[in-house]
Coordinates of C-alpha atoms in Angstrom, one line a residue:
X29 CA 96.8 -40.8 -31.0
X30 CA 94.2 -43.0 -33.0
X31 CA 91.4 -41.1 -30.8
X32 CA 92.8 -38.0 -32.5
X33 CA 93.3 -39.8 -35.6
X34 CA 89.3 -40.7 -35.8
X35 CA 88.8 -37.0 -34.4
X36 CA 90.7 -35.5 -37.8
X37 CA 89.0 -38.4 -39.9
X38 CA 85.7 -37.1 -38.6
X39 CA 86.0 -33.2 -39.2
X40 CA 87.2 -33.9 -42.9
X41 CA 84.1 -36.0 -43.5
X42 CA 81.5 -33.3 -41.7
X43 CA 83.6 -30.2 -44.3
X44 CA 83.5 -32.9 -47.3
X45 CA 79.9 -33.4 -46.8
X46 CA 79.2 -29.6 -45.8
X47 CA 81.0 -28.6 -49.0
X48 CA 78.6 -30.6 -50.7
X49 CA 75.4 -29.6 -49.5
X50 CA 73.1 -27.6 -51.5
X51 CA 72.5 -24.0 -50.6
X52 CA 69.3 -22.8 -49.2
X53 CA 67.8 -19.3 -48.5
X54 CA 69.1 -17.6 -45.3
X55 CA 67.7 -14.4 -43.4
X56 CA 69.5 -11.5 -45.0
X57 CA 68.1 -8.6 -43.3
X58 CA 70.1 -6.3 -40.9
X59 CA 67.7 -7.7 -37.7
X60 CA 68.1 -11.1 -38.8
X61 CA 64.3 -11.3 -39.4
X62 CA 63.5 -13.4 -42.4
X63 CA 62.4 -11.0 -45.3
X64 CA 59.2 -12.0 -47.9
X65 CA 57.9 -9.8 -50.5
X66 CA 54.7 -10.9 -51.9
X67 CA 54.0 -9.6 -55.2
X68 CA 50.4 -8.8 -56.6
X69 CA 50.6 -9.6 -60.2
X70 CA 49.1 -7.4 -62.5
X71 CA 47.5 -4.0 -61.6
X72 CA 46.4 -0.5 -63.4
X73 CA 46.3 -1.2 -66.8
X74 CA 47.4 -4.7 -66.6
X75 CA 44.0 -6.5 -65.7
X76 CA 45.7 -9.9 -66.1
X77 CA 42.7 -12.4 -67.1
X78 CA 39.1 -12.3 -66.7
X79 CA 37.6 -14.7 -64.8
X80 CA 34.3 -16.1 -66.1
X81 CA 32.2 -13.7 -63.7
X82 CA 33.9 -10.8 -65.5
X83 CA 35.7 -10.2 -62.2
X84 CA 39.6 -9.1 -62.8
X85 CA 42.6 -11.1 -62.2
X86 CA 44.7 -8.2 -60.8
X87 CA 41.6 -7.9 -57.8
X88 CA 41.8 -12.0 -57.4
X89 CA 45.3 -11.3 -56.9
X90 CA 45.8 -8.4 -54.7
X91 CA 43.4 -9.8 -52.4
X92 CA 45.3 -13.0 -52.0
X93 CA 48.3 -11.1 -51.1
X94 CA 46.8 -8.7 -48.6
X95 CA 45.6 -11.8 -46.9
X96 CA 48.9 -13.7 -46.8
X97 CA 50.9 -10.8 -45.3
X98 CA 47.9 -10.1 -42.7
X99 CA 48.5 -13.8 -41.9
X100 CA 52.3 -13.6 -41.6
X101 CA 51.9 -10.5 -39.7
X102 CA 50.9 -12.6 -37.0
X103 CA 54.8 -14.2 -37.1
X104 CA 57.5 -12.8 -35.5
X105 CA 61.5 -12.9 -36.9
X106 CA 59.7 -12.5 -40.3
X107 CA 59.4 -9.0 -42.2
X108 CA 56.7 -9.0 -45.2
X109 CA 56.5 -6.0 -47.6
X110 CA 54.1 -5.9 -50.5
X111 CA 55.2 -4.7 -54.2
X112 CA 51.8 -3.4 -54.4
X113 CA 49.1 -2.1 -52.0
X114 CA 46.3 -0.9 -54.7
X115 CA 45.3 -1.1 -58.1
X116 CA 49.0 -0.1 -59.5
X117 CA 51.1 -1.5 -61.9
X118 CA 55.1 -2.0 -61.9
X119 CA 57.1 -4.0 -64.4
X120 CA 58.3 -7.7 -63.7
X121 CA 61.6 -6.7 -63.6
X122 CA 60.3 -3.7 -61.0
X123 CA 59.0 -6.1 -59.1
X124 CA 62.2 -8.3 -58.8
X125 CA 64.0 -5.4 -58.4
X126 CA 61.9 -4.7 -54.8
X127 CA 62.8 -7.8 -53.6
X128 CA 66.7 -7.0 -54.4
X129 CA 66.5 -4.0 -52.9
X130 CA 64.8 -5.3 -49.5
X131 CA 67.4 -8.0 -49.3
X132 CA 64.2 -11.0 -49.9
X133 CA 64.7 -14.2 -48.4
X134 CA 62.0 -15.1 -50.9
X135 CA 59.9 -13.3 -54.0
X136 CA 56.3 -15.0 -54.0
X137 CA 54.5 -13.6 -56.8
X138 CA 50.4 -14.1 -56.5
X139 CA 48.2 -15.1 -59.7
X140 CA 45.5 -16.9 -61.1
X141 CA 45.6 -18.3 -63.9
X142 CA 43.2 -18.9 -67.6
X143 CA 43.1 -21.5 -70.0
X144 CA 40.3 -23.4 -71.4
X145 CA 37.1 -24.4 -69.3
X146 CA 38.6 -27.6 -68.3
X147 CA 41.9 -26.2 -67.0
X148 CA 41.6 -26.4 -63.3
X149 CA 43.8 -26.2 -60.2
X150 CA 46.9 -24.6 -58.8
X151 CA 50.3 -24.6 -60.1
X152 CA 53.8 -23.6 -58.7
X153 CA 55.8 -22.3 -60.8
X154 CA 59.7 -22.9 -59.5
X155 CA 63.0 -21.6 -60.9
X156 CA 65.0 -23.8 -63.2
X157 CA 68.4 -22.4 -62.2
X158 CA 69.9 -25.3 -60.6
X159 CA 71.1 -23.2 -57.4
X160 CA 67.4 -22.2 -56.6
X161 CA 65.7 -25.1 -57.9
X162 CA 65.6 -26.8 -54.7
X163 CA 64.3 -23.7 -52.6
X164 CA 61.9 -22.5 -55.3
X165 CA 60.8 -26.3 -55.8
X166 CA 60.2 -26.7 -52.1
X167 CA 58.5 -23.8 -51.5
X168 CA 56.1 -24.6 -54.7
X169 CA 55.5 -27.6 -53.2
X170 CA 54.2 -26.5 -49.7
X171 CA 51.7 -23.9 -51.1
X172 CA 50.3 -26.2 -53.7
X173 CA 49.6 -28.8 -51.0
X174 CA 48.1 -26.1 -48.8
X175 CA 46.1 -24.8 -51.4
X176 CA 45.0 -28.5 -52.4
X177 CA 43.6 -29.1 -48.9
X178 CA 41.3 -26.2 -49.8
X179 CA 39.5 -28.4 -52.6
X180 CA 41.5 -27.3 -55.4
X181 CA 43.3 -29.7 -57.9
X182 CA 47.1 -30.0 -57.4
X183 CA 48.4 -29.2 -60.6
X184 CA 51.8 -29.9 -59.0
X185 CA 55.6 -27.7 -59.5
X186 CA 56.3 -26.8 -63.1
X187 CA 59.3 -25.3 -64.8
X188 CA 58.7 -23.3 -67.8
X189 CA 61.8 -22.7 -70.4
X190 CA 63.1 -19.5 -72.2
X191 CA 62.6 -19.9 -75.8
X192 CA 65.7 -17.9 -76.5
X193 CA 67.9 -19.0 -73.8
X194 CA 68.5 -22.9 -73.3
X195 CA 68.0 -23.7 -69.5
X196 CA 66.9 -20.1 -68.5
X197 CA 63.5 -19.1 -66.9
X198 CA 61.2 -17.6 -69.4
X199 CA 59.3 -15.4 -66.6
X200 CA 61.0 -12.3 -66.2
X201 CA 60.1 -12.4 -62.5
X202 CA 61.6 -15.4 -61.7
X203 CA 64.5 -15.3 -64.1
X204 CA 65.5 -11.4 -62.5
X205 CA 64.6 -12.4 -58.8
X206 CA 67.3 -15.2 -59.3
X207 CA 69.6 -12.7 -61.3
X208 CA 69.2 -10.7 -57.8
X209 CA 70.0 -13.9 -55.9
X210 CA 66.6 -14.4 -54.5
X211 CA 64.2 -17.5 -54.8
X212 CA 61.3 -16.6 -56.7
X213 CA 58.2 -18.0 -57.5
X214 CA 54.6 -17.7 -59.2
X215 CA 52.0 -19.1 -58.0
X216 CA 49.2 -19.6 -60.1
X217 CA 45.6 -20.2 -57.5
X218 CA 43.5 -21.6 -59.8
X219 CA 41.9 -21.0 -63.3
X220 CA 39.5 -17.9 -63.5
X221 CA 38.7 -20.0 -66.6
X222 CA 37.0 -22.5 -65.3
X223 CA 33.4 -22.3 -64.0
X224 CA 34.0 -24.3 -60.8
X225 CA 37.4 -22.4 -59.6
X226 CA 35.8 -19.0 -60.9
X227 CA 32.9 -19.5 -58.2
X228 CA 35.1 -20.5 -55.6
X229 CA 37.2 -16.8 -56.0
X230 CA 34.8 -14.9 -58.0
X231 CA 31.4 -13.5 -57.2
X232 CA 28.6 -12.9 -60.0
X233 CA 28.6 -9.4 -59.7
X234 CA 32.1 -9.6 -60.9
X235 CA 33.9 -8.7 -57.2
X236 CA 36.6 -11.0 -55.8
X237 CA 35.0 -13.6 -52.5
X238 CA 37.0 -12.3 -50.0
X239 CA 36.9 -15.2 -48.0
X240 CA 37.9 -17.7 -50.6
X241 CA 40.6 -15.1 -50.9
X242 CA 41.6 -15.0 -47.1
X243 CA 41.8 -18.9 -47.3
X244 CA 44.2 -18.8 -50.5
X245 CA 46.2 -16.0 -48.4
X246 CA 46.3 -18.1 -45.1
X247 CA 47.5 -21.3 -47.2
X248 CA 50.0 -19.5 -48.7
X249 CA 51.3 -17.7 -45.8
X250 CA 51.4 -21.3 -43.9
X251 CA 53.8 -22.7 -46.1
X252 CA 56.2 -19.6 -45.3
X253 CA 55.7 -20.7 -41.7
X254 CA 56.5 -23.8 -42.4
X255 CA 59.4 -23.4 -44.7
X256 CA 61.1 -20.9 -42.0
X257 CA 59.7 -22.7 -38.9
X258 CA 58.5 -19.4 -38.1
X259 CA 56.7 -18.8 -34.6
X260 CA 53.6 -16.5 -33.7
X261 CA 54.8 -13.7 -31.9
X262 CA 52.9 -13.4 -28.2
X263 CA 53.1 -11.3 -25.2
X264 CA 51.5 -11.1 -21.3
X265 CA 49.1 -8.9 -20.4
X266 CA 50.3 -8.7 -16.8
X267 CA 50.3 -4.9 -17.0
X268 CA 53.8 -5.0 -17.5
X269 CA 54.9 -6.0 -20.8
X270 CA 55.2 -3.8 -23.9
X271 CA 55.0 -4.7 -27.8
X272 CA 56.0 -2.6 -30.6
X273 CA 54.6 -3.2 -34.0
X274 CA 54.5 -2.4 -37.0
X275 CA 51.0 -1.4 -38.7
X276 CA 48.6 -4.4 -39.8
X277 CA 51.3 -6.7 -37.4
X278 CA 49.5 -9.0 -34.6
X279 CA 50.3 -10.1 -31.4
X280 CA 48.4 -12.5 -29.0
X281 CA 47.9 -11.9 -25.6
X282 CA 47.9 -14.1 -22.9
X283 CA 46.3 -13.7 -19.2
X284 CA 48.8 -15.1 -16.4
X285 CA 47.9 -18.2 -14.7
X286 CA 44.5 -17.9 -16.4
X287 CA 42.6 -21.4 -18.0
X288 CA 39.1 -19.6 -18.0
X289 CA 36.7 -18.8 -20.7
X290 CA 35.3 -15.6 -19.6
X291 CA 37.5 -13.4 -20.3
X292 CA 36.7 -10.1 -22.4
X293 CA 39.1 -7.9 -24.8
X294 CA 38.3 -4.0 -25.5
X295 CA 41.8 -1.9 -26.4
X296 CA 41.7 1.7 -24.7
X297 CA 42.6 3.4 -28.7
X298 CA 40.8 1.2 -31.3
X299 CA 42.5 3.9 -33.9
X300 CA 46.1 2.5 -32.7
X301 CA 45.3 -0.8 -31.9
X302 CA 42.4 -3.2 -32.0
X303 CA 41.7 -6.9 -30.5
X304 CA 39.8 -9.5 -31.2
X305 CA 37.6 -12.3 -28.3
X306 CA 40.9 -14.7 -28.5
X307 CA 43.0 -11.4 -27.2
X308 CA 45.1 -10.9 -30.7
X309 CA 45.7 -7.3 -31.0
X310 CA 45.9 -5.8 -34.5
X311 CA 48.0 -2.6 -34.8
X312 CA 46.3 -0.3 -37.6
X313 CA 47.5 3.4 -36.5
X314 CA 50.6 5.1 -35.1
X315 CA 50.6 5.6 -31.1
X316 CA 50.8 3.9 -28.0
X317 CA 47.1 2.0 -26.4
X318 CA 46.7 -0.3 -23.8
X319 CA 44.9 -3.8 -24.7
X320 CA 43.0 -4.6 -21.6
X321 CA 41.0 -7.8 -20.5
X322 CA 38.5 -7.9 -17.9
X323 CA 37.6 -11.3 -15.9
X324 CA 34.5 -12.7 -14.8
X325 CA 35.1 -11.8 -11.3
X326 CA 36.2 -8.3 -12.2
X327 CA 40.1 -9.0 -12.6
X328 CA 41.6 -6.6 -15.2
X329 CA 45.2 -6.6 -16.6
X330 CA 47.0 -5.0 -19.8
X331 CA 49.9 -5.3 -22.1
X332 CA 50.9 -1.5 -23.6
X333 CA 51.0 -1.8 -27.9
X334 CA 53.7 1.1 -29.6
X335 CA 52.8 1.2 -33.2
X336 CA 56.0 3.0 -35.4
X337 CA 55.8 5.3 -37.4
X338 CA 56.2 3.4 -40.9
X339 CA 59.4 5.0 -42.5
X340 CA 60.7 4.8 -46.2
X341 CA 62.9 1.8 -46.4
X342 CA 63.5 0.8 -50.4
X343 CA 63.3 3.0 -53.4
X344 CA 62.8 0.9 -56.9
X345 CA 62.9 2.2 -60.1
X346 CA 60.4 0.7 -63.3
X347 CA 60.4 1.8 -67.1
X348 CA 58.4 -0.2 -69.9
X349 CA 59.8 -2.1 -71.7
X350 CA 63.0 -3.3 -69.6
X351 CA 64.9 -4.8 -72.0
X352 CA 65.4 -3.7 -75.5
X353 CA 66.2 -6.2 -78.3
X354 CA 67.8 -2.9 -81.0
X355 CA 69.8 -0.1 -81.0
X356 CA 67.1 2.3 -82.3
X357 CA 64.7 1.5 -79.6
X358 CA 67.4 1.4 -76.7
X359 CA 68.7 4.8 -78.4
X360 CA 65.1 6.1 -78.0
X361 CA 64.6 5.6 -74.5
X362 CA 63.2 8.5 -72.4
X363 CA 64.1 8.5 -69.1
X364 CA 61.3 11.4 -68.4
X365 CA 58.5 8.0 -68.1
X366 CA 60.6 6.6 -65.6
X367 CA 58.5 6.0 -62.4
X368 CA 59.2 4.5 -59.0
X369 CA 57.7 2.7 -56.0
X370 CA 58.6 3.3 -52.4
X371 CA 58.5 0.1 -49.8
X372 CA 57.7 1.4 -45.9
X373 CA 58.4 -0.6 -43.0
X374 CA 54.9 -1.8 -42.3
X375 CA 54.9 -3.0 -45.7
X376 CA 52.9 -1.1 -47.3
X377 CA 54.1 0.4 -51.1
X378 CA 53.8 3.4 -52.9
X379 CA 53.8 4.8 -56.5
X380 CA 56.3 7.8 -56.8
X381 CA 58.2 9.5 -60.0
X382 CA 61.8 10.2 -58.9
X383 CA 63.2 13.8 -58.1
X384 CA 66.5 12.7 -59.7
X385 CA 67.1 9.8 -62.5
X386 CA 70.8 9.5 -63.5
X387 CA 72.5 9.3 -67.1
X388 CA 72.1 6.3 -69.8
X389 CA 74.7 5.1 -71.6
X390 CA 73.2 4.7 -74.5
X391 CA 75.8 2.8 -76.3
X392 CA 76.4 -0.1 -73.9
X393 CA 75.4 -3.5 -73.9
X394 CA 73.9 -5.2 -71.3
X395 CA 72.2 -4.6 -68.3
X396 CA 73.0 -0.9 -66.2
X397 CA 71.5 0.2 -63.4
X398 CA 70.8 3.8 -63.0
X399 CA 71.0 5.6 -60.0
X400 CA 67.8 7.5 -59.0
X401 CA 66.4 9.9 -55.7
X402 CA 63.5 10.5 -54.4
X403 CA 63.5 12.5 -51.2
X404 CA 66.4 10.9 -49.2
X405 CA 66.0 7.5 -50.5
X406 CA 68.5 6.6 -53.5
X407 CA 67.2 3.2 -55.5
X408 CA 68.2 1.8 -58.6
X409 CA 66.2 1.6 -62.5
X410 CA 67.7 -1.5 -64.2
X411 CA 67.4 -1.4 -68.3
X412 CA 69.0 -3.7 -70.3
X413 CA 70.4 -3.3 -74.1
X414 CA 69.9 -6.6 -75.8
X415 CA 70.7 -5.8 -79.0
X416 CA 73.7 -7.8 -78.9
X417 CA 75.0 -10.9 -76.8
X418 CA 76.7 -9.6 -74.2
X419 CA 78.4 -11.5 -71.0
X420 CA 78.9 -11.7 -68.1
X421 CA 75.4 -10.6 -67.3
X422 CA 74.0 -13.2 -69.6
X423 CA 74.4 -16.3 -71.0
X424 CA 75.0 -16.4 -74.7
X425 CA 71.9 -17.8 -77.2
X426 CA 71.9 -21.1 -78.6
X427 CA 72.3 -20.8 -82.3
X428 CA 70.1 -23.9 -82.8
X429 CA 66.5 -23.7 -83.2
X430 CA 64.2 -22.2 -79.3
X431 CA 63.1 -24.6 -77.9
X432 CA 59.1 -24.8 -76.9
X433 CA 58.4 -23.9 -73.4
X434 CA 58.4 -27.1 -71.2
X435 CA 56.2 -28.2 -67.9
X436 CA 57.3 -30.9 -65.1
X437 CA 53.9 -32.1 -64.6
X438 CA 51.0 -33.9 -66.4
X439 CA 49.4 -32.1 -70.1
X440 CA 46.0 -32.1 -67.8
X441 CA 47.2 -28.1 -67.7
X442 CA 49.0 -27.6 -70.9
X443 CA 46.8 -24.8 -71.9
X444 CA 47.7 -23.0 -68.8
X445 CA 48.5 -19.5 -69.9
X446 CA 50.6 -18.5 -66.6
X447 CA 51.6 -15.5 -66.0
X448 CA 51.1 -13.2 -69.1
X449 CA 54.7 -11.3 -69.5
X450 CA 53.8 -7.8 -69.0
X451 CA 57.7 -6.9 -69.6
X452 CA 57.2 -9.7 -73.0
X453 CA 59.9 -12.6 -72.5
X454 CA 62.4 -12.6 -70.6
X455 CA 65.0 -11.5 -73.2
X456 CA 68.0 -11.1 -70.8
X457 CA 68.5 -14.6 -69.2
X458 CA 69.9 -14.5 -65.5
X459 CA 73.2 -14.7 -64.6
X460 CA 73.1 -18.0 -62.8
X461 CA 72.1 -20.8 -65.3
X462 CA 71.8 -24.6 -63.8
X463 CA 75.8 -25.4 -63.9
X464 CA 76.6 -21.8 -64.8
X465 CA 80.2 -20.3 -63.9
X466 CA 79.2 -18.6 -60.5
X467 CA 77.5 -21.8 -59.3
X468 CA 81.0 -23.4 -60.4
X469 CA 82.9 -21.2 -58.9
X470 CA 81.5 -21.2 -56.0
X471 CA 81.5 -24.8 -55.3
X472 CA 85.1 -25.1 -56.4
X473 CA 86.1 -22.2 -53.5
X474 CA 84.3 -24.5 -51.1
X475 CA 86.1 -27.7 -52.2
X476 CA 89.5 -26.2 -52.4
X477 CA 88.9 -24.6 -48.5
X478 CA 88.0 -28.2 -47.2
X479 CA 91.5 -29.3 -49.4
X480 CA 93.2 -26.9 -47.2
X481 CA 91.8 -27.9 -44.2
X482 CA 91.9 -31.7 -45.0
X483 CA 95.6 -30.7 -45.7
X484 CA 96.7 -28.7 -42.4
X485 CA 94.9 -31.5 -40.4
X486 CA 97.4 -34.4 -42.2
X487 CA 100.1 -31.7 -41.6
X488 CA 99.4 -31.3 -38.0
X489 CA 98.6 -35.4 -37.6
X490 CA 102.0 -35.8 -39.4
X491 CA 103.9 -33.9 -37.1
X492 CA 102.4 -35.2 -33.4
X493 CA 103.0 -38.8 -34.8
X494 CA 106.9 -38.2 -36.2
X495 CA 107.4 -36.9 -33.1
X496 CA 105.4 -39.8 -30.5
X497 CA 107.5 -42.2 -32.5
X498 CA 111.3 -40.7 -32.1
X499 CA 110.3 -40.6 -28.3
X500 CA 109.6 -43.9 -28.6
X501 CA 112.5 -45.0 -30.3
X502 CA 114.5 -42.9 -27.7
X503 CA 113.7 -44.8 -24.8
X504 CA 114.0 -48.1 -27.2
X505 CA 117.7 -47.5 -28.4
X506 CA 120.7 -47.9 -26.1
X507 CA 123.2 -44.9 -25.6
X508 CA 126.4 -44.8 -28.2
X509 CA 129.8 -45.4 -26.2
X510 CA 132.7 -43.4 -27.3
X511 CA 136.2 -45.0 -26.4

């Protein structure tokens, strides 16, 4: 009994202390593959800021992402989708919106940033809502030191506050991404601002230096590997084995029972399928191809490559602005500019205006989401009427005076402009503040399950011990003797 009594004591303490253990950010998607979406900030008409070359942070930025998903394509159990593939612009809250409707594990948003000519460095910009602090902080944390090791200065994690909203995000990507329950971020590279950090990113004929670029990309993408413990996906070439991929996926190859240096790589369709000297095969087309290597002493082996088809997977709707802070504006919206962007399954995103956009209730406060089509994908176009306080969706504005934004870190980046709010301020804060009711909520449903279980264990110890102890007082007690 007191084996079983330690056993019980035990299990309460492991539910107490899982109870009380923060949440982090689990695989969502249908394969159980982790899901990133890597956002571009800026494009089209959004240049974001000029670097001191004249070159454009929207280029900086897109070429930074291309390079971190290239990277992570090399991973397997992870899925990577851009919000952006060109020169195309979506709003913040479009972009957090992608990520909600791809089921994200994480939103990493990709900038550079301008200030003065001493600004210099990266920043990480982490969420201040207390159930994604922790992820968002963590992940900050791991890019910034990659990025670091590359030379830069570590401008370290910052927070930055609504000024309408007491403890809310003032980025709309962030504060929406968590709205949508998914850790977001924006990372700022370094300042385009700055002569030094411009050179590193920039060229003088205004163009981005795509290998500076590639190295930001790689950084980034290895604190995703690290934060998931992700592995690289690998196969055999033993003429035998088949991999299917996705476009721009990877795959390396290995020879069987091979410690040699002399082998060579050629792939049979370079239009399906290419491969490097190290025998990591790149999948760029749709179709089948056989990656082959060839020995020194005329060995040859293959592993077959299948590259899908990529397929429609997410439809997201955008309209400028998002939120609307009067009646006469919100009544004055015209759906007719409403545009959308498709996410495919290699990736890869494109611009699209729906077939099919819903109705508006133009008399309702708060956020709706409208339904719209294009071919058979249906997706959503969130707009929000903030005329008025409104809740649940929100939390109510602090009559006192706004505060002025706030940063974790050292003044040596005060200036630091971040991301400039394409969508203005965030005027809708999330729905999860630090303590707010569904982080509450939540932890009291945990706490009153471990009660119950606490409770049906003391039960069930009750019980087996009231009933060891009248057996024991059986055999103790003499027989009565009726005369």
């Amino acid at each position: 009994m007191r084996k079983l009594r330690m056993f019980i004591i035990f299990m309460a303490a492991l539910l107490l202390c899982f109870g009380g253990m923060p949440e982090t950010a689990r695989a969502k998607d249908a394969d159980g593959d982790v899901v990133i979406v890597i956002d571009a900030g800026h494009g089209g008409h959004d240049p974001g800021s000029e670097a001191v070359t004249g070159a454009y942070e929207k280029d900086c930025n897109l070429e930074i992402a291309l390079a971190m998903k290239e990277e992570l394509g090399k991973y397997k159990g992870v899925k990577v989708y851009l919000t952006r593939t060109d020169d195309e612009w979506l709003t913040n809250t479009g972009r957090a919106m992608v990520a909600a409707a791809l089921k994200a594990d994480f939103l990493i948003s990709i900038h550079n940033n301008s200030g003065s000519a001493t600004n210099s460095g990266c920043i990480g910009y982490r969420s201040l809502n207390g159930y994604y602090s922790e992820a968002t902080n963590e992940m900050c944390s791991l890019i910034t030191d990659n990025l670091a090791a590359l030379g830069l200065h570590n401008g370290g994690v910052q927070t930055r506050e609504s000024t309408q909203y007491a403890g809310e995000d003032y980025y709309t990507l962030i504060g929406e991404g968590v709205r949508a329950g998914i850790p977001s971020v924006i990372i700022e590279h370094c300042f385009l601002s700055n002569p030094e950090d411009a050179a590193l990113l920039t060229n003088s004929d205004k163009t981005v230096n795509k290998e500076t670029a590639k190295k930001m990309g790689v950084a980034d993408a290895n604190a995703v590997v690290t934060y998931f413990g992700l592995s690289r996906r690998t196969a055999a070439a033993d003429s035998q084995s088949t991999v299917t991929l996705q476009r721009g996926s990877s795959v390396t190859l290995s020879i069987p029972n091979y410690a040699g240096t002399d082998a060579t790589w050629y792939s049979i369709d370079q239009n399906t399928a290419t491969v490097d000297g190290n025998g990591v095969a790149t999948a760029v087309g749709t179709g089948t191809t056989n990656i082959v290597y060839k020995l020194g002493d005329g060995t040859t082996g293959y592993c077959t490559v299948k590259v899908e088809q990529p397929e429609a997977v997410a439809l997201t709707g955008c309209i400028d602005p998002t939120f609307y802070e009067s009646m006469t504006d919100f009544g004055a919206i015209n759906l007719g500019s409403v545009f959308g962007f498709v996410s495919y399954s290699d990736g890869s995103a494109a611009k699209v205006t729906p077939e099919v956009t819903g109705t508006l209730d133009k008399a309702k406060i708060g956020i709706q989401d409208i339904e719209i089509k294009y071919g058979e994908l249906t997706g959503f176009l969130r707009v929000c009427n903030a005329s008025s306080p409104y809740v649940p969706e929100v939390t109510l504005p602090e009559q006192t005076e706004a505060p002025e934004p706030t940063e974790s870190v050292s003044e040596a980046n005060s200036e630091a402009s971040s991301d400039r709010q394409t969508d203005e301020e965030q005027t809708a804060a999330p729905v999860q503040p630090s303590e707010n009711k569904g982080d509450i909520s939540g932890k009291l449903i945990k706490y009153i399950i471990v009660l119950l279980v606490v409770l049906v264990l003391g039960i069930i110890l009750f019980v087996l011990e009231n009933g060891r102890r009248r057996k024991r007082n059986s055999r103790r007690s003499p027989g009565r003797r009726y005369r």
